[in-house]
């Protein structure tokens, strides 16, 4: 079997990246009124992780009070009061202060946000299987939701 440790692939931005053992990684910002994440949302996120479709590799909670002060809670701090306890996270420290500055600036007073970085674990498993079969994941492009909605509206 070929050694794939030095494989390279392209991401949707056509940049060449080395295979670090992760599938595609994305950052999402989930916002909520008040100080707690909505339990159904946390349950849905936990379900996606439990099914092996995604792996949370960073999570940061932010809350902005009415005076505009922002509280930040890292994944290694207690999360139960925020409704985020029990989420499996394999922290890798991928969220930068610059990323968080953008989120903080966009938040309204009296709201909270969960910044979650996740790996599309299913895609890593598929890419690994393709490589082991001698194939290559030649292209992976995310189609913007607006484009999908527009295409479906025409058909």
XYZ file of C-alpha atoms in Angstrom:
155
model
C 0.000 0.000 0.000
C 1.287 3.495 -0.880
C 2.385 5.841 1.869
C -0.139 8.695 1.888
C 1.535 10.719 4.636
C 2.875 13.254 2.123
C -0.331 13.543 0.083
C -1.541 16.974 -0.845
C -5.056 18.025 -1.745
C -6.821 21.205 -2.721
C -9.526 22.865 -0.710
C -12.491 24.707 -2.236
C -10.305 27.826 -2.500
C -7.920 25.890 -4.778
C -5.088 26.241 -2.272
C -2.843 23.220 -1.885
C -2.781 21.930 1.665
C -0.950 19.011 3.215
C -2.991 16.177 4.624
C -2.935 16.658 8.389
C -5.319 13.812 9.070
C -8.375 16.066 9.180
C -11.263 16.296 6.796
C -12.675 19.666 5.740
C -12.792 22.078 8.695
C -15.418 24.789 9.046
C -16.264 27.518 11.513
C -19.872 28.336 12.416
C -21.237 31.025 14.702
C -24.528 30.146 16.385
C -26.315 33.094 18.015
C -29.063 33.106 20.611
C -31.124 35.635 22.512
C -30.134 35.690 26.168
C -27.308 33.839 27.875
C -27.978 30.176 27.065
C -27.671 28.112 23.929
C -31.035 26.672 22.906
C -31.238 23.059 24.171
C -32.683 21.650 20.902
C -29.741 23.145 18.996
C -27.205 21.675 21.421
C -28.997 18.306 21.186
C -28.888 18.418 17.370
C -25.186 19.287 17.437
C -24.506 16.449 19.877
C -26.429 14.045 17.617
C -24.319 14.969 14.571
C -21.157 14.357 16.609
C -22.484 11.123 18.138
C -23.290 9.771 14.655
C -19.682 10.397 13.620
C -20.547 12.922 10.911
C -18.608 15.775 12.553
C -15.975 16.271 15.241
C -15.969 19.504 17.228
C -12.379 20.708 17.358
C -12.930 24.077 19.025
C -15.746 25.789 20.877
C -15.917 29.239 22.447
C -18.929 30.862 24.092
C -19.472 34.625 24.044
C -22.196 36.692 25.735
C -22.741 40.425 25.370
C -24.607 42.167 28.192
C -26.827 45.229 27.821
C -23.862 47.522 28.554
C -21.867 45.963 25.701
C -19.421 44.007 27.878
C -18.523 40.604 26.456
C -17.937 37.493 28.551
C -15.889 34.725 26.954
C -15.852 31.104 28.082
C -13.372 28.642 26.593
C -14.127 24.962 26.063
C -11.888 23.934 28.990
C -14.004 26.006 31.430
C -17.345 24.903 32.974
C -20.099 25.043 30.351
C -23.103 23.614 32.226
C -24.588 27.023 33.151
C -24.539 27.933 29.469
C -26.351 24.821 28.249
C -23.258 23.478 26.499
C -22.152 20.751 28.875
C -21.707 17.258 27.535
C -20.641 18.257 24.024
C -17.611 16.197 23.038
C -14.817 18.525 21.939
C -11.296 17.685 20.779
C -9.795 21.193 21.145
C -7.129 22.287 18.688
C -7.119 26.053 19.324
C -8.040 27.085 15.795
C -10.114 30.187 16.585
C -8.020 33.351 16.571
C -8.546 36.572 18.480
C -9.233 38.239 15.127
C -12.043 35.734 14.470
C -13.514 36.457 17.888
C -13.215 40.229 17.368
C -15.452 39.905 14.300
C -18.030 37.903 16.247
C -17.952 40.291 19.227
C -18.462 43.305 16.962
C -21.468 41.700 15.262
C -23.282 40.727 18.462
C -26.261 42.677 19.766
C -26.506 43.445 23.486
C -28.375 40.734 25.379
C -27.285 37.932 23.053
C -24.861 35.042 23.155
C -22.880 33.225 20.504
C -21.238 29.841 20.256
C -18.247 29.770 17.944
C -17.782 26.169 16.903
C -15.059 24.782 14.657
C -15.802 21.327 13.354
C -14.274 18.757 11.095
C -16.491 17.033 8.568
C -15.472 13.613 9.820
C -17.533 11.778 7.217
C -15.480 13.461 4.452
C -12.190 12.401 6.072
C -13.389 8.789 6.207
C -14.461 8.927 2.560
C -11.213 10.576 1.389
C -9.146 8.008 3.292
C -11.086 5.141 1.715
C -10.703 6.673 -1.747
C -6.922 7.090 -1.234
C -6.567 3.514 0.025
C -8.277 2.355 -3.183
C -5.709 4.277 -5.237
C -8.103 7.086 -6.056
C -8.037 10.764 -5.251
C -10.579 13.270 -4.014
C -9.920 15.633 -6.906
C -12.331 18.425 -6.049
C -14.468 19.453 -3.104
C -16.539 22.597 -3.553
C -19.200 23.983 -1.253
C -22.139 25.340 -3.248
C -23.559 28.469 -1.582
C -27.063 28.002 -0.138
C -28.412 30.896 -2.247
C -27.268 29.151 -5.426
C -28.920 25.875 -4.393
C -32.181 27.650 -3.488
C -32.164 29.560 -6.794
C -31.525 26.404 -8.843
C -34.292 24.493 -7.049
C -36.752 27.354 -7.512
C -36.277 27.186 -11.301
C -36.838 23.444 -11.588
